[in-house]
Amino acid sequence: MKIVLFGATGMIGQRVLAEALNRGHAVTVVARDPSKVTAQSPSLNVVRGDLTDPASVPSLVTGADVVVSAFAPSQGREGQVADVARTLVRAVGAAEPPPRLVVVGGAGGLEVGPALRVIDTPTFPAFLKPIAQAHINAYEVYRTANVDWTFFAPAALIQPGQRTGRYRTGRDQLVVDDAGNSSISAEDYAVALLDEIEKPQFRRSRMTAAN
């Protein structure tokens, strides 16, 4: 497939890029600083662009089969997450034909009990609430959008680790193990994301995954 990837220099984006290239997809990475993209492949094209510049995004997604956003704002600019969501929805919706949109989201809006979200639990770190709420706000943008979207919320803990290729998926509830823990390696998150691209199960829906 032809994949346009935003945010390829971050922890998750790097692994999504590697997984996509390893599977033989043609990937165009859009980066504010192309020199930070260190991956090399005949199937990789790197262009300069910025998701926070709405006027430039439509031309960047033209011709893609799938647009993947792993956008992460700098601290203090969490509001950009919802702004970027609106930009992506407009750009994807205006493209002809419109590509599928897969977004790296946050776990804060997932449910851990009746009417109880991760962000509302007593142990949720206060310093993470701004970015968690930003992803919740962005999810509301996608949820009401008339495009082919998937909002991929990770497990409660996501960090670099091993690529096992094994994971469990869910939709709106946090996926936990028998001990109540919820975690996934960034590598397996990338596996799950590419699996969803290749064999869709969560179109126009939120999804989550954990090891």
Short mmCIF file of C-alpha atoms in Angstrom, two decimals:
data_model
loop_
_atom_site.label_atom_id
_atom_site.label_comp_id
_atom_site.label_asym_id
_atom_site.label_seq_id
_atom_site.Cartn_x
_atom_site.Cartn_y
_atom_site.Cartn_z
CA MET A 1 0.00 0.00 0.00
CA LYS A 2 0.92 3.65 -0.28
CA ILE A 3 1.16 4.94 3.28
CA VAL A 4 1.67 8.57 4.31
CA LEU A 5 3.10 8.73 7.83
CA PHE A 6 3.22 11.78 10.09
CA GLY A 7 5.26 11.67 13.29
CA ALA A 8 7.78 9.10 12.12
CA THR A 9 10.60 10.39 14.34
CA GLY A 10 8.85 9.68 17.66
CA MET A 11 9.03 6.51 19.74
CA ILE A 12 5.93 4.96 18.17
CA GLY A 13 6.31 6.51 14.74
CA GLN A 14 9.81 5.09 14.26
CA ARG A 15 8.54 1.60 14.91
CA VAL A 16 5.49 2.01 12.71
CA LEU A 17 7.81 3.14 9.91
CA ALA A 18 10.13 0.16 10.39
CA GLU A 19 7.23 -2.31 10.47
CA ALA A 20 5.62 -0.82 7.36
CA LEU A 21 8.87 -0.92 5.39
CA ASN A 22 9.61 -4.48 6.53
CA ARG A 23 6.23 -5.51 5.14
CA GLY A 24 6.98 -4.01 1.76
CA HIS A 25 4.70 -0.98 1.84
CA ALA A 26 5.64 2.25 0.07
CA VAL A 27 5.90 4.88 2.80
CA THR A 28 6.05 8.65 2.44
CA VAL A 29 7.18 10.23 5.69
CA VAL A 30 6.18 13.82 6.30
CA ALA A 31 8.56 15.52 8.73
CA ARG A 32 9.26 19.07 9.81
CA ASP A 33 12.96 18.17 9.76
CA PRO A 34 13.61 15.41 7.18
CA SER A 35 17.19 15.03 8.42
CA LYS A 36 15.83 13.38 11.59
CA VAL A 37 14.45 10.45 9.59
CA THR A 38 17.28 7.93 9.70
CA ALA A 39 15.56 4.93 8.12
CA GLN A 40 16.67 3.99 4.62
CA SER A 41 14.77 1.96 2.03
CA PRO A 42 13.99 2.10 -1.69
CA SER A 43 10.34 2.13 -0.57
CA LEU A 44 10.79 5.24 1.58
CA ASN A 45 10.19 8.82 0.48
CA VAL A 46 10.76 11.67 2.93
CA VAL A 47 9.19 15.08 2.38
CA ARG A 48 9.07 18.26 4.42
CA GLY A 49 5.72 19.13 5.96
CA ASP A 50 3.92 20.10 9.13
CA LEU A 51 0.55 18.90 10.42
CA THR A 52 0.11 22.17 12.28
CA ASP A 53 -0.02 23.98 8.92
CA PRO A 54 -3.54 23.07 7.75
CA ALA A 55 -3.17 24.56 4.27
CA SER A 56 -0.29 22.23 3.39
CA VAL A 57 -1.83 18.92 4.48
CA PRO A 58 -4.28 18.19 1.60
CA SER A 59 -1.49 17.99 -0.97
CA LEU A 60 0.57 15.76 1.36
CA VAL A 61 -2.12 13.07 1.63
CA THR A 62 -3.14 13.05 -2.02
CA GLY A 63 -2.65 9.63 -3.60
CA ALA A 64 -2.29 7.72 -0.33
CA ASP A 65 -4.14 4.51 0.43
CA VAL A 66 -3.69 5.05 4.16
CA VAL A 67 -2.70 8.09 6.22
CA VAL A 68 -1.14 7.32 9.61
CA SER A 69 -0.67 10.03 12.21
CA ALA A 70 1.65 9.51 15.17
CA PHE A 71 1.65 13.24 15.88
CA ALA A 72 2.85 14.25 19.34
CA PRO A 73 2.76 17.88 20.49
CA SER A 74 5.38 19.56 22.60
CA GLN A 75 4.59 20.11 26.27
CA GLY A 76 2.22 23.01 26.74
CA ARG A 77 0.77 22.68 23.25
CA GLU A 78 -1.48 19.70 23.87
CA GLY A 79 -4.38 21.55 22.25
CA GLN A 80 -2.73 20.94 18.90
CA VAL A 81 -3.86 17.30 19.04
CA ALA A 82 -7.52 18.21 18.43
CA ASP A 83 -6.53 20.88 15.89
CA VAL A 84 -4.53 18.29 13.98
CA ALA A 85 -7.50 15.90 14.13
CA ARG A 86 -9.68 18.49 12.43
CA THR A 87 -6.97 19.16 9.85
CA LEU A 88 -6.60 15.46 9.03
CA VAL A 89 -10.36 14.88 8.76
CA ARG A 90 -10.73 17.79 6.34
CA ALA A 91 -7.73 16.76 4.24
CA VAL A 92 -8.64 13.08 4.05
CA GLY A 93 -12.27 13.86 3.34
CA ALA A 94 -11.35 16.17 0.47
CA ALA A 95 -8.92 13.71 -1.19
CA GLU A 96 -10.11 11.74 -4.20
CA PRO A 97 -10.30 8.90 -3.57
CA PRO A 98 -10.26 9.48 0.20
CA PRO A 99 -7.60 7.41 1.99
CA ARG A 100 -8.14 5.54 5.22
CA LEU A 101 -7.02 7.38 8.35
CA VAL A 102 -5.31 5.56 11.26
CA VAL A 103 -4.38 7.64 14.29
CA VAL A 104 -2.10 6.90 17.22
CA GLY A 105 -4.25 7.94 20.17
CA GLY A 106 -4.08 7.86 23.93
CA ALA A 107 -5.37 5.43 26.55
CA GLY A 108 -6.88 8.05 28.85
CA GLY A 109 -10.37 7.76 27.39
CA LEU A 110 -10.58 3.97 27.65
CA GLU A 111 -12.96 2.49 30.20
CA VAL A 112 -11.80 0.54 33.25
CA GLY A 113 -15.25 0.18 34.79
CA PRO A 114 -18.82 1.43 34.46
CA ALA A 115 -18.62 5.15 33.61
CA LEU A 116 -14.97 5.17 34.73
CA ARG A 117 -12.18 6.13 32.34
CA VAL A 118 -8.46 5.65 32.79
CA ILE A 119 -7.97 9.42 33.17
CA ASP A 120 -10.50 9.50 36.02
CA THR A 121 -8.82 6.84 38.17
CA PRO A 122 -7.22 8.09 41.42
CA THR A 123 -3.75 6.87 40.45
CA PHE A 124 -3.64 8.57 37.06
CA PRO A 125 -0.58 10.91 37.05
CA ALA A 126 -1.56 14.58 37.11
CA PHE A 127 1.23 15.58 34.74
CA LEU A 128 -0.22 13.30 32.05
CA LYS A 129 -3.75 14.68 32.24
CA PRO A 130 -3.27 17.48 29.66
CA ILE A 131 -2.11 15.12 26.90
CA ALA A 132 -4.66 12.47 27.91
CA GLN A 133 -7.49 15.00 27.71
CA ALA A 134 -6.14 16.25 24.39
CA HIS A 135 -6.45 12.76 22.91
CA ILE A 136 -9.94 12.42 24.35
CA ASN A 137 -10.90 15.68 22.63
CA ALA A 138 -9.35 14.47 19.38
CA TYR A 139 -11.25 11.20 19.58
CA GLU A 140 -14.50 13.16 19.65
CA VAL A 141 -13.43 14.83 16.40
CA TYR A 142 -12.81 11.49 14.72
CA ARG A 143 -15.89 9.83 16.22
CA THR A 144 -18.20 12.25 14.43
CA ALA A 145 -16.18 12.49 11.21
CA ASN A 146 -17.45 11.26 7.87
CA VAL A 147 -14.18 9.55 6.91
CA ASP A 148 -12.79 6.00 7.20
CA TRP A 149 -10.96 6.40 10.52
CA THR A 150 -9.44 4.22 13.25
CA PHE A 151 -8.29 5.66 16.57
CA PHE A 152 -5.70 3.30 18.04
CA ALA A 153 -5.38 3.78 21.80
CA PRO A 154 -2.38 1.95 23.28
CA ALA A 155 -2.26 0.03 26.55
CA ALA A 156 -1.86 2.03 29.76
CA LEU A 157 1.93 1.59 29.46
CA ILE A 158 3.72 1.65 26.13
CA GLN A 159 7.49 1.67 25.89
CA PRO A 160 10.30 0.25 23.74
CA GLY A 161 10.69 -3.50 24.06
CA GLN A 162 10.56 -6.72 22.09
CA ARG A 163 8.65 -7.47 18.93
CA THR A 164 6.78 -10.65 19.82
CA GLY A 165 3.97 -10.32 17.28
CA ARG A 166 1.51 -11.32 20.01
CA TYR A 167 -1.13 -8.98 21.38
CA ARG A 168 -4.79 -8.84 22.40
CA THR A 169 -7.17 -6.23 21.07
CA GLY A 170 -10.18 -4.40 22.43
CA ARG A 171 -12.39 -1.50 21.49
CA ASP A 172 -13.37 0.89 24.29
CA GLN A 173 -12.19 -1.01 27.39
CA LEU A 174 -8.60 -1.09 28.61
CA VAL A 175 -7.03 -4.50 27.90
CA VAL A 176 -5.42 -5.94 31.03
CA ASP A 177 -3.76 -9.20 32.04
CA ASP A 178 -4.77 -11.50 34.91
CA ALA A 179 -2.96 -9.25 37.38
CA GLY A 180 -4.76 -6.14 36.13
CA ASN A 181 -1.73 -4.74 34.32
CA SER A 182 -1.99 -3.12 30.90
CA SER A 183 1.14 -2.76 28.77
CA ILE A 184 2.47 -3.23 25.26
CA SER A 185 5.84 -2.79 23.63
CA ALA A 186 6.05 -0.06 21.02
CA GLU A 187 7.20 -2.75 18.61
CA ASP A 188 4.07 -4.87 19.11
CA TYR A 189 1.90 -1.77 18.93
CA ALA A 190 3.37 -1.18 15.47
CA VAL A 191 2.64 -4.80 14.54
CA ALA A 192 -0.99 -4.38 15.62
CA LEU A 193 -1.30 -1.11 13.70
CA LEU A 194 0.00 -2.61 10.46
CA ASP A 195 -2.15 -5.69 10.96
CA GLU A 196 -5.17 -3.38 11.22
CA ILE A 197 -4.14 -1.59 8.04
CA GLU A 198 -3.76 -4.85 6.14
CA LYS A 199 -6.78 -6.68 7.62
CA PRO A 200 -9.19 -4.07 8.99
CA GLN A 201 -11.32 -4.97 11.98
CA PHE A 202 -11.90 -1.56 13.58
CA ARG A 203 -13.05 0.76 10.81
CA ARG A 204 -14.76 3.94 12.06
CA SER A 205 -13.98 2.79 15.57
CA ARG A 206 -11.57 3.06 18.46
CA MET A 207 -9.28 0.11 19.07
CA THR A 208 -6.72 -0.77 21.70
CA ALA A 209 -4.16 -3.51 22.20
CA ALA A 210 -2.00 -4.96 24.95
CA ASN A 211 0.45 -7.83 25.30
#
